[in-house]
Coordinates of C-alpha atoms and ligand atoms in Angstrom, one line a residue:
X1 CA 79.3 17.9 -121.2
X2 CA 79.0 21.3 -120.6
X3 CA 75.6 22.9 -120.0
X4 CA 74.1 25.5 -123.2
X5 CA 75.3 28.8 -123.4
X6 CA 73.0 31.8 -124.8
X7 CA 74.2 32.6 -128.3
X8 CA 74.3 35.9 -129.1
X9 CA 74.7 35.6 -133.4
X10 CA 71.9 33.1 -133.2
X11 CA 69.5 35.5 -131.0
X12 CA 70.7 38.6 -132.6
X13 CA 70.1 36.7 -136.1
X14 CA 66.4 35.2 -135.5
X15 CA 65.6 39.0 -134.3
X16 CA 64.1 41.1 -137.4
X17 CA 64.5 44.3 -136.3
X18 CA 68.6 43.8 -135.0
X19 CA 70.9 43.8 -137.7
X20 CA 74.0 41.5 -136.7
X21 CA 77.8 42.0 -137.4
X22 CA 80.3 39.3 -137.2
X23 CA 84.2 39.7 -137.9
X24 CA 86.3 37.4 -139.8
X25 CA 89.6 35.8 -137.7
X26 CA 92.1 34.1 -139.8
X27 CA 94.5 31.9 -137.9
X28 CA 97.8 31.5 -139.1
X29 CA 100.3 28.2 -139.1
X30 CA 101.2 27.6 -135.7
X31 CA 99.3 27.0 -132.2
X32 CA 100.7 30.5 -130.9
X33 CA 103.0 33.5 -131.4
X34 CA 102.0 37.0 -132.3
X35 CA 99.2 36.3 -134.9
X36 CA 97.8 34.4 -132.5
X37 CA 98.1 36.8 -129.6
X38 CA 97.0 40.0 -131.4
X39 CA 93.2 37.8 -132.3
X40 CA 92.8 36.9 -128.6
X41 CA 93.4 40.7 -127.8
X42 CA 91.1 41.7 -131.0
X43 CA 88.3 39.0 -129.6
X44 CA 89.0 40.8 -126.0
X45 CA 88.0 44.2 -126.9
X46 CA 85.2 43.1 -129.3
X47 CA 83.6 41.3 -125.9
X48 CA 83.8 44.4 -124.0
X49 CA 82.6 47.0 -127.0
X50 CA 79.4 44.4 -127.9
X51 CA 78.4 45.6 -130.9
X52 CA 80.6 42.1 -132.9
X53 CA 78.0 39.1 -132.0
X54 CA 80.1 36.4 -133.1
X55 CA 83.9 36.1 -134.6
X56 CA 84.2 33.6 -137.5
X57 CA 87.0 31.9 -137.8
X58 CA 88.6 30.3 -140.9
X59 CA 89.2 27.0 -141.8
X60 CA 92.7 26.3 -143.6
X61 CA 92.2 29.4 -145.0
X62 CA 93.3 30.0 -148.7
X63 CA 93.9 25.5 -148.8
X64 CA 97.2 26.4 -146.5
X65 CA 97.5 24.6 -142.8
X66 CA 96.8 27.0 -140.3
X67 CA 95.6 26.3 -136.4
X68 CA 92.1 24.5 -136.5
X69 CA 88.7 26.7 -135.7
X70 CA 87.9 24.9 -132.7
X71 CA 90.8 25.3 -131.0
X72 CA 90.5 29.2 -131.1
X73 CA 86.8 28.8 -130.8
X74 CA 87.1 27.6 -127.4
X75 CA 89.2 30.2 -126.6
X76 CA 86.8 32.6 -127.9
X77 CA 84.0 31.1 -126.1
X78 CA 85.5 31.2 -122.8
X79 CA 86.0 35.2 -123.3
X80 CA 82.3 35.1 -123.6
X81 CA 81.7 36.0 -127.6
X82 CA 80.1 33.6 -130.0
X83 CA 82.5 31.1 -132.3
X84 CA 81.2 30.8 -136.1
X85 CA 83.3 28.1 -137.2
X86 CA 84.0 27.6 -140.3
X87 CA 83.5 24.2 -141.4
X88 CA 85.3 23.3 -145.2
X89 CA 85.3 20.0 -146.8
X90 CA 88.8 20.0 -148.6
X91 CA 90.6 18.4 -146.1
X92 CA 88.2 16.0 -144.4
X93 CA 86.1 13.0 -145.5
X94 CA 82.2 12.6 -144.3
X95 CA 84.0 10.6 -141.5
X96 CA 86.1 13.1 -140.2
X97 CA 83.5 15.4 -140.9
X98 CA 81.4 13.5 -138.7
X99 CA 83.6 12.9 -135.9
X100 CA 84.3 16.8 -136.0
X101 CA 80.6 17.7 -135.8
X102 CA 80.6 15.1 -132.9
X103 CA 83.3 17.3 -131.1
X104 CA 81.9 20.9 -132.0
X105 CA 79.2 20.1 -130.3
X106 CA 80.6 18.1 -127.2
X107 CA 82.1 21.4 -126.8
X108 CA 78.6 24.0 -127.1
X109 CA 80.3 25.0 -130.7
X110 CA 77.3 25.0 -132.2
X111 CA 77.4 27.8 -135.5
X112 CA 79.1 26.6 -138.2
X113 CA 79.4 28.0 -141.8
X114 CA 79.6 25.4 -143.9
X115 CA 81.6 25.6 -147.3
X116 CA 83.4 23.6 -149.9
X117 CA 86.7 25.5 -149.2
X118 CA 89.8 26.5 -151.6
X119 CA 91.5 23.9 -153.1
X120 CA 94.1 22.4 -151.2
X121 CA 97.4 24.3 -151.7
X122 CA 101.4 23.7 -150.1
X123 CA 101.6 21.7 -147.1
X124 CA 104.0 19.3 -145.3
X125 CA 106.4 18.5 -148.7
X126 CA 104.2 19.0 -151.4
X127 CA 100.7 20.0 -152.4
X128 CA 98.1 18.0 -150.3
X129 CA 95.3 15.9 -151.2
X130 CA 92.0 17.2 -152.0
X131 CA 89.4 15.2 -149.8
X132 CA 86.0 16.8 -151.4
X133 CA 84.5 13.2 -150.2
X134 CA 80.7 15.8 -149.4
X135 CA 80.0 18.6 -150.8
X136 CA 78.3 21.6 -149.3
X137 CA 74.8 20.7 -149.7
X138 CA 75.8 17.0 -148.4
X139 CA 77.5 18.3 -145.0
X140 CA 74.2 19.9 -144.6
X141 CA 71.9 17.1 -145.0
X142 CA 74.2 15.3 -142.8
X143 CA 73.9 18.2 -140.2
X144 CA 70.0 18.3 -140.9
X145 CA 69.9 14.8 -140.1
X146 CA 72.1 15.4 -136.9
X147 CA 69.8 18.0 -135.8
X148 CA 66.1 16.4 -135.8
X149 CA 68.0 13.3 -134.9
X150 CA 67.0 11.3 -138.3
X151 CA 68.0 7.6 -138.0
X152 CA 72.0 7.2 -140.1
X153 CA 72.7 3.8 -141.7
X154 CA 75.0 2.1 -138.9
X155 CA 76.8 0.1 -141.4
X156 CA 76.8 -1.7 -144.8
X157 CA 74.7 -4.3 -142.9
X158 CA 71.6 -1.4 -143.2
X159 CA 71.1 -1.7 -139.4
X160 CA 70.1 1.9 -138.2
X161 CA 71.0 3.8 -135.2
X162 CA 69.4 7.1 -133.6
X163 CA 71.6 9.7 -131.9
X164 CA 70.0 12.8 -129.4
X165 CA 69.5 15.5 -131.8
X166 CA 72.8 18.3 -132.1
X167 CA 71.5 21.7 -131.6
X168 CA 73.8 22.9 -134.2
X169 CA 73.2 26.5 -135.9
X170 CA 74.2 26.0 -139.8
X171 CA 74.9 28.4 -142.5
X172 CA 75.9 28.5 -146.5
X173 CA 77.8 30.6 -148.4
X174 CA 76.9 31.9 -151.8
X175 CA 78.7 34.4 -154.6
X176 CA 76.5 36.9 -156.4
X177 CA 79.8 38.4 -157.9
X178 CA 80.3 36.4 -160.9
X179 CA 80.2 37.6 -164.4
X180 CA 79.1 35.2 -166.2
X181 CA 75.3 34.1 -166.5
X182 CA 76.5 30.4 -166.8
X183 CA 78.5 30.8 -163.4
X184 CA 75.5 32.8 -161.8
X185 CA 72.7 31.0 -162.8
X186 CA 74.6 27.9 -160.9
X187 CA 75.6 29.8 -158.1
X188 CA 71.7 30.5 -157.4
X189 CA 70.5 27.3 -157.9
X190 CA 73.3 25.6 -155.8
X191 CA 71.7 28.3 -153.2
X192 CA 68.2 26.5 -153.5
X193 CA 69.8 23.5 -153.2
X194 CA 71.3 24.3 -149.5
X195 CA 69.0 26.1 -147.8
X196 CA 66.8 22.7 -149.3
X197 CA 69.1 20.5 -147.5
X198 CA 69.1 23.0 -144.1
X199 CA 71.0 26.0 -144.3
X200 CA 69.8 28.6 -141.4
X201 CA 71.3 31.9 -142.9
X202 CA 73.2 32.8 -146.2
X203 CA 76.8 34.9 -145.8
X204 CA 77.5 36.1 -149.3
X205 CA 81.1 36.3 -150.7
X206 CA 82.8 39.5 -150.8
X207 CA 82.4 41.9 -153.6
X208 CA 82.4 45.5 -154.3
X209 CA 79.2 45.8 -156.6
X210 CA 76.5 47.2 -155.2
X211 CA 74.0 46.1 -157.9
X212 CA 74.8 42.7 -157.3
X213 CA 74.0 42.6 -153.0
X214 CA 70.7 43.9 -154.2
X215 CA 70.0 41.0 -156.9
X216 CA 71.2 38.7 -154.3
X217 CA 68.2 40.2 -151.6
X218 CA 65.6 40.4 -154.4
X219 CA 66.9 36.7 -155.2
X220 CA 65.9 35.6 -152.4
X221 CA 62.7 37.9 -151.3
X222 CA 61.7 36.3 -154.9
X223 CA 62.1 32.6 -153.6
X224 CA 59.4 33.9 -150.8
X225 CA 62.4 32.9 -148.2
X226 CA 62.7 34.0 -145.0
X227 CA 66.9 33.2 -144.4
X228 CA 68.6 35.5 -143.2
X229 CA 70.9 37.2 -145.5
X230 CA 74.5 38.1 -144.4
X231 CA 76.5 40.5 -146.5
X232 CA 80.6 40.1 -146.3
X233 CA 82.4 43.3 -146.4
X234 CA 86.1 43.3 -146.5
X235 CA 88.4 46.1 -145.9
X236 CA 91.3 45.3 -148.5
X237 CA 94.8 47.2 -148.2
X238 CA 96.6 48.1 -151.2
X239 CA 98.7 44.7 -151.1
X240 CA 96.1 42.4 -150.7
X241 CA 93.5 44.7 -153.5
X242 CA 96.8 43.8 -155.8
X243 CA 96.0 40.2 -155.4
X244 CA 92.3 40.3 -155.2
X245 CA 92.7 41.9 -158.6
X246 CA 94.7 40.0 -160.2
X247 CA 92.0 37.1 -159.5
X248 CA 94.5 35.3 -157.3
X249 CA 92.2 35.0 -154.7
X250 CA 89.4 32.3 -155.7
X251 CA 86.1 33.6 -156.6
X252 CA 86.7 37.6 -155.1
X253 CA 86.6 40.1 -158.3
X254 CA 88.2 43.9 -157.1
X255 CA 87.6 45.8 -160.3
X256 CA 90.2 48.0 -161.7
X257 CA 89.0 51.2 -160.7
X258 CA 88.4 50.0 -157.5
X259 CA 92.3 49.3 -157.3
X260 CA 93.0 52.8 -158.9
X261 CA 91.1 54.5 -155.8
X262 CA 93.0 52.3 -153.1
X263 CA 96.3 53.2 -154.7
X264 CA 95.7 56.7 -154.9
X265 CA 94.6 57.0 -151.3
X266 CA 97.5 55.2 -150.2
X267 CA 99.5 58.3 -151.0
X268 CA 98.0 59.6 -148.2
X269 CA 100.2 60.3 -144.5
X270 CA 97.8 57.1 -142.8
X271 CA 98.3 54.9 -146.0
X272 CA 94.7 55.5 -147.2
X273 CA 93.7 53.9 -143.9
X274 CA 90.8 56.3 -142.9
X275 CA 89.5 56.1 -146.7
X276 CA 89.5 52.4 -146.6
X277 CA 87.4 52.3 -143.5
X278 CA 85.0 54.9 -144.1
X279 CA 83.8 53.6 -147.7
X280 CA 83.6 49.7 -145.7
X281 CA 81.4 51.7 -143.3
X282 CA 79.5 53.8 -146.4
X283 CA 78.9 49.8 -147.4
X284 CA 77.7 48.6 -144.1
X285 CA 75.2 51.6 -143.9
X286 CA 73.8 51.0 -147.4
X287 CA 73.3 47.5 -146.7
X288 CA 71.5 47.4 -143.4
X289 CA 69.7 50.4 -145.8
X290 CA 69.1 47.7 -148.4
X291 CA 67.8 45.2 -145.8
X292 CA 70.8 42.5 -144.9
X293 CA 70.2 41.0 -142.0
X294 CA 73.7 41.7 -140.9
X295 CA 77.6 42.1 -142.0
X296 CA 80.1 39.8 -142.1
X297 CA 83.5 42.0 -141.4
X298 CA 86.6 41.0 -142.5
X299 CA 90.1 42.5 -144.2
X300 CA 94.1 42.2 -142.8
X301 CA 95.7 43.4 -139.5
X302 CA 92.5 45.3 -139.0
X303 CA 92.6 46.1 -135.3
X304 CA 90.0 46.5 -132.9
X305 CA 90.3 50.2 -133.4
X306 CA 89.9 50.3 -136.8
X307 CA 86.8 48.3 -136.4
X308 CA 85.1 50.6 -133.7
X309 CA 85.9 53.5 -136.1
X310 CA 84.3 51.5 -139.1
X311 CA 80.8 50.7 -137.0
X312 CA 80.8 54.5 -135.3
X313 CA 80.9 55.4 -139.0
X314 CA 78.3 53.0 -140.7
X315 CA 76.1 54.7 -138.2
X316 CA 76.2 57.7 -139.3
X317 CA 75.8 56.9 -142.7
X318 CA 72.8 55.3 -142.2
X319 CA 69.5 56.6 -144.3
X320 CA 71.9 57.9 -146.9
X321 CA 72.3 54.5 -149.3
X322 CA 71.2 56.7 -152.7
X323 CA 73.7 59.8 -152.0
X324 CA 76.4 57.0 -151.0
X325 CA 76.1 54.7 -154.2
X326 CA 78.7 56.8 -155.8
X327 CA 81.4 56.2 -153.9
X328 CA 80.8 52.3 -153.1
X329 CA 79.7 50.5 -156.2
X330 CA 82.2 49.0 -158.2
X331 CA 81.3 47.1 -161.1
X332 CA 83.3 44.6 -163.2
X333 CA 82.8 45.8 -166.9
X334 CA 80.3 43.6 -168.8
X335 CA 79.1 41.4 -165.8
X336 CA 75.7 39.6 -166.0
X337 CA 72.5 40.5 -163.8
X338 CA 70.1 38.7 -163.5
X339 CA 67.4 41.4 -163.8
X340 CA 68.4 43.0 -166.5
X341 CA 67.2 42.6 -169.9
X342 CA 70.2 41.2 -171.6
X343 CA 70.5 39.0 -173.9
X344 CA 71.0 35.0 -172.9
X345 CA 74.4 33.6 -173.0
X346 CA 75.1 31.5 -176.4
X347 CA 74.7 28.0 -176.4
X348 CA 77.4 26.5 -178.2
X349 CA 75.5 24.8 -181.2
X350 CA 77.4 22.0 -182.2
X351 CA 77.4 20.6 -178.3
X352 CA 73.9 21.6 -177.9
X353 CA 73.3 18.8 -180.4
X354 CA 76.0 16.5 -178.3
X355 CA 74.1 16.8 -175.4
X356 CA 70.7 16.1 -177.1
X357 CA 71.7 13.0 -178.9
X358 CA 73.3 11.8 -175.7
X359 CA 70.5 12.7 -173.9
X360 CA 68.1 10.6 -176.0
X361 CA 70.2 7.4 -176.3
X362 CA 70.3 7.7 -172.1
X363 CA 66.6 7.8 -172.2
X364 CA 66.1 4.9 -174.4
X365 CA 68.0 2.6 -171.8
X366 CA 67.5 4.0 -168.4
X367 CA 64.1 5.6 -168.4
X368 CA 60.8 3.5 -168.0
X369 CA 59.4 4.8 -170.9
X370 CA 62.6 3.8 -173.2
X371 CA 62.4 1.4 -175.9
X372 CA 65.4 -0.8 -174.5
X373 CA 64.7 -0.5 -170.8
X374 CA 63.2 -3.6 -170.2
X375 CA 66.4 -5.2 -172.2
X376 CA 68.9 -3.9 -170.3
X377 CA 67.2 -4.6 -167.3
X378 CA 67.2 -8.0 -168.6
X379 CA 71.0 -8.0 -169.4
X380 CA 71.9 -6.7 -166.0
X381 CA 70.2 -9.2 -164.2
X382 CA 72.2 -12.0 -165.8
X383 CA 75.3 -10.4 -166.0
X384 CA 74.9 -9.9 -162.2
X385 CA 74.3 -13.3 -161.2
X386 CA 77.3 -14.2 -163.8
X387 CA 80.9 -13.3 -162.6
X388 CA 82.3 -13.8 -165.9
X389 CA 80.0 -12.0 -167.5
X390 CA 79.5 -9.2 -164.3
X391 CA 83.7 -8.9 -165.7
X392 CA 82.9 -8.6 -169.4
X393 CA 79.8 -6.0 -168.9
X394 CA 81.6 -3.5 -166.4
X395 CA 85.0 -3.8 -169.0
X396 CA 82.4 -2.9 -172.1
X397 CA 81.1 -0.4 -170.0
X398 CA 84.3 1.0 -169.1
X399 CA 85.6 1.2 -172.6
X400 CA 82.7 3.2 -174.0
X401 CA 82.4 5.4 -171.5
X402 CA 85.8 5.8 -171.3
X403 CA 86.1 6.9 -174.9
X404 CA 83.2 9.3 -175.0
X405 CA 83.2 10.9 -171.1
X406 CA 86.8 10.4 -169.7
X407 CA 84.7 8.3 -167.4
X408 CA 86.4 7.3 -163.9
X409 CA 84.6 4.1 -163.0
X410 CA 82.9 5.5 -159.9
X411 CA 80.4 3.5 -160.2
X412 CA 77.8 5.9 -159.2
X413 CA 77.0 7.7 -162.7
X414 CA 76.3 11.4 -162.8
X415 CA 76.4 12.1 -166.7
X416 CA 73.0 12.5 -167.0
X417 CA 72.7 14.9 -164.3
X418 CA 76.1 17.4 -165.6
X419 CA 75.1 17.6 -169.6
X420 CA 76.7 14.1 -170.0
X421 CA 80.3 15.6 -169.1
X422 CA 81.8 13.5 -166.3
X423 CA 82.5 15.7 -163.3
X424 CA 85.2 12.8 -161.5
X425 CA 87.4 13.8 -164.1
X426 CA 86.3 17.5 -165.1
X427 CA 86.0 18.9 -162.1
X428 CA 88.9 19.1 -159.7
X429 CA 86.8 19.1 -156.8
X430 CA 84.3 16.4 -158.2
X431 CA 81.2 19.1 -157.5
X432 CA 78.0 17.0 -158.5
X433 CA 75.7 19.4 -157.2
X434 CA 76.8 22.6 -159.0
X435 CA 80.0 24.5 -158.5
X436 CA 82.0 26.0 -156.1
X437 CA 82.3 29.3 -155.7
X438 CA 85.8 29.8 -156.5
X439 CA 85.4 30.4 -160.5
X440 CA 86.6 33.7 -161.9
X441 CA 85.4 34.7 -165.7
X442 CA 83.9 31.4 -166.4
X443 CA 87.6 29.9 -165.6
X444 CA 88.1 27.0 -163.0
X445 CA 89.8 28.3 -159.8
X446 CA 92.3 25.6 -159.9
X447 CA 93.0 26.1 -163.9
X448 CA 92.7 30.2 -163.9
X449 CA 92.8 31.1 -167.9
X450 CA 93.5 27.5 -168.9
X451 CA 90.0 25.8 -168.0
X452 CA 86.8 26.2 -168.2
X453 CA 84.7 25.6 -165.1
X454 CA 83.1 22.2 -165.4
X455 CA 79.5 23.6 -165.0
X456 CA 79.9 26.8 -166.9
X457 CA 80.8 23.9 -169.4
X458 CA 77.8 22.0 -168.6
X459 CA 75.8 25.1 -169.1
X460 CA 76.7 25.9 -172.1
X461 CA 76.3 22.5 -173.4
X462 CA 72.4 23.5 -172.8
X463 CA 71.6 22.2 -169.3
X464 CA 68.7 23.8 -167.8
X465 CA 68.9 24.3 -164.0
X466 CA 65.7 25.4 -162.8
X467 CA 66.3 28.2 -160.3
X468 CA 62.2 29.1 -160.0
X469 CA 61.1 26.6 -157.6
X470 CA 63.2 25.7 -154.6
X471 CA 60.9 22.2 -154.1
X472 CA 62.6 20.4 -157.2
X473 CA 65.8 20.9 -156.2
X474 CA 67.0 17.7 -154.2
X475 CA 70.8 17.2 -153.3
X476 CA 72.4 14.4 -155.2
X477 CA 73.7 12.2 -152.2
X478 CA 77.3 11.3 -151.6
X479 CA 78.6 8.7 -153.9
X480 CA 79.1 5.3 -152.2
X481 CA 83.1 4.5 -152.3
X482 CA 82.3 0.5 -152.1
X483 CA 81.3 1.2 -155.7
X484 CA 84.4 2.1 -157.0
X485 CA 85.5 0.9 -160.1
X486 CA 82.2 -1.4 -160.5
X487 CA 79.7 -0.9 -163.1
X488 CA 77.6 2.2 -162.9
X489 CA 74.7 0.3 -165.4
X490 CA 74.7 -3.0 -162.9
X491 CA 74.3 -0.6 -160.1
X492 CA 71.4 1.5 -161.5
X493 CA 69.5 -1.8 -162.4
X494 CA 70.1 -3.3 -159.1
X495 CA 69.0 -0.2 -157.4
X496 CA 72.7 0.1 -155.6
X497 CA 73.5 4.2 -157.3
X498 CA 72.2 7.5 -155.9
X499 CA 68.8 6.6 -157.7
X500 CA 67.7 4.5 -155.3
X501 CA 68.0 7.2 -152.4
X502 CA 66.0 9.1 -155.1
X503 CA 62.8 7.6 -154.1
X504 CA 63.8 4.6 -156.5
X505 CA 62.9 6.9 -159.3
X506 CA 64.7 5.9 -162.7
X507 CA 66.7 8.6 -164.3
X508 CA 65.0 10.3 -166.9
Ligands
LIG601 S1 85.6 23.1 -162.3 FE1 84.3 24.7 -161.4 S2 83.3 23.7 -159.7 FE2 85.1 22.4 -160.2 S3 86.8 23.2 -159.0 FE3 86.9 24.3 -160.9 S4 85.7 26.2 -160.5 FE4 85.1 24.7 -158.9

């Protein structure tokens, strides 16, 4: 194995008073050719300038094959610059996730940004499967275990085995862009929820509004945490600010006048080129202003020149954040802060009163304090010592829930945790710890302007996600696939669902 290498990102990034820059590689399909050659030559010059203390590189990128991060992050290593992998769950279950981690850090690469990842799009003949067996928060924990070498479950026997603790460096990802309080609200709490479960530093999504990198620093500054924040800016050209505004591109939001300025500097000789650059660099300077630990870099064919001419830039600019608003903040029209004194979303009335009948019945049978708790409890025992009637419980159970959730039969029940909506069949992704980030006005990222997002859904339903205190926020754990298609009421009684990793603790 080889011996640890010094890490620039994670020095620079654990220093208060250095403010670290990263740049974004995106691999295309194929393990060479010109793409391929013009990033080793980009990673080159980046070693030799110094000022870039790690290159991130993409993970099946927009859900389309590409070559894998580590392969070109052991070629970036062995130039001498820092990998950040990027580490996305859409096309890999916890076991290939785990067998991955195994091999990132056989191999000294150690930073990883953890995400969810765009849903899966075109592959070999057809659309490919979307894994989504963890979810963010759950890679984390897993990682968190990994790294204070917690004992993992060996098997279904329960016997337990200990591995040397991984030195691994992990980050989140979280969107302060969206426009909606319901999608907001989530996207802070989900937040909490990974930094909970062990997320070292936060990159944020990309995003063009200024007000919103502030709400995400005072965010956190409010939580009292110390994380360092990362702040993406991307350097769009006029075909790729086309897409990003027509919401093609999950979860990014370039505004309309945004677009306008683009295509009129376009008309320039360089292509709007030198604009482009100098207002990224007018946005790195008013961030490190605002007090981000650091940039995350990104935008297409961007070459290492560019990039030197982007830093030289922020420099300059730097000090002059009020006199630069003007020409960097761009809003989306009636998009929510969360500091501002605006009026609450709606609840929707008529499933506010869905929720809280639903909501009482569950207490009644699976809370301590319910009146038909000990009955059920009762039931279930028999029923599980009885195959026939085990059969003729999990078929009623089935039915009902069938009927009123579009229930799946996972076995492991999350109603009472989403506003009793059923995220195995509303949610594309099967998110049950909050959404992903790729939701644009409310609308799900695989259903643009046809669905809405599950937990904008669950939100309005009335939901309250507390996003004041970061200790109540636990990580529902991954569901258990040797419960598939049993009953989700046997398992609960018998302890066998998520509620049993959950300190025991019955729903309530
Ligand atoms: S329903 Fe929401 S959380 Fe689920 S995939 Fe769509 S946007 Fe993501």
């Amino acid at each position: 194995m080889p011996l640890p290498i010094p890490d620039s990102f994670h020095e620079s990034l654990l220093k208060n008073d250095e403010f670290t820059i990263t740049y974004e590689l995106v691999p295309g399909r194929g393990s060479g050719g010109k793409r391929l050659e013009r990033i080793l030559q980009l990673a080159e010059e980046a070693k030799k300038d110094g000022r870039i203390k790690a290159l991130s590189i993409t993970d099946n990128p927009g859900g389309h094959p590409a070559l894998s991060p580590t392969s070109l992050g052991l070629d970036i290593q062995a130039m001498g610059i820092s990998p950040l992998l990027h580490f996305s769950l859409k096309d890999k279950n916890r076991n290939m996730a785990e067998s991955q981690l195994f091999e990132c850090h056989r191999h000294n690469l150690l930073n990883l940004l953890v995400l969810g990842g765009d849903y899966p799009r075109y592959g070999f003949h057809g659309q490919a499967m979307p894994v989504f067996d963890l979810d963010s928060t759950q890679l984390l924990s897993l990682i968190e275990h990994l790294r204070h070498h917690s004992p993992l479950k060996k098997g279904a026997s329960g016997r337990i085995m200990e591995l040397p603790s991984m030195n691994f460096f992990s980050g989140c990802v979280v969107s302060p862009f969206k426009t909606m309080e319901s999608e907001q609200v989530w996207q802070y709490v989900k937040l909490l929820t990974k930094i909970r479960c062990g997320a070292q530093f936060v990159i944020s999504q990309l995003g063009f509004d200024m007000e919103k990198y502030e709400e995400l620093l005072r965010f956190v500054r409010d939580q009292k945490l110390s994380i360092p924040l990362i702040a993406n800016v991307f350097v769009p050209t006029l075909s790729v600010a086309k897409i990003m505004n027509s919401r093609r591109v999950p979860g990014v939001i370039l505004p309309d006048r945004l677009l306008q300025c683009i295509q009129e500097e376009a008309k320039e000789a360089d292509r709007g080129e030198e604009a482009r650059l100098l207002r990224a660099a007018k946005m790195v300077a008013a961030l490190r202003d605002m007090g981000y630990a650091g940039v995350h870099l990104g935008g297409n064919n961007l070459n290492f020149g560019s990039i030197s001419f982007l830093l030289d830039n922020a420099e300059a600019f730097t000090g002059k954040r009020q006199e630069l608003r003007e020409d960097i903040h761009f809003p989306e029209p009636s998009t929510w802060y969360l500091y501002d004194d605006c009026s609450q979303e709606p609840r929707k009335r008529n499933l506010a009163i869905l929720f809280a009948a639903n909501d009482l019945v569950h207490k009644q049978f699976f809370c301590k304090e319910g009146c038909f708790f000990s009955l059920a409890e009762k039931i279930s025992n028999i029923a599980e010592r009885n195959p026939s009637l085990r059969r003729f419980y999990t078929f009623f159970e089935h039915l009902i829930k069938k009927i009123l959730f579009r229930c799946r039969m996972c076995g492991d029940c999350t109603l009472a945790e989403s506003s009793y909506l059923c995220p195995q069949s509303g949610c594309p992704k099967r998110m049950i710890n909050g959404p992903c980030g790729g939701s644009s006005n409310g609308f799900c990222e695989v259903y643009p302007e046809e669905r809405l997002c599950f937990w904008v859904r669950a939100y309005q339903r009335g939901i309250e996600p507390d996003c004041n205190h970061i200790n109540g926020l636990e990580s529902i754990p991954p569901k258990d696939w040797s419960l598939n298609t049993t009953s989700s009421w046997l398992n609960f009684f018998s302890g066998r669902d998520h509620c049993r990793l959950k300190n025991k603790e019955r729903r309530s």
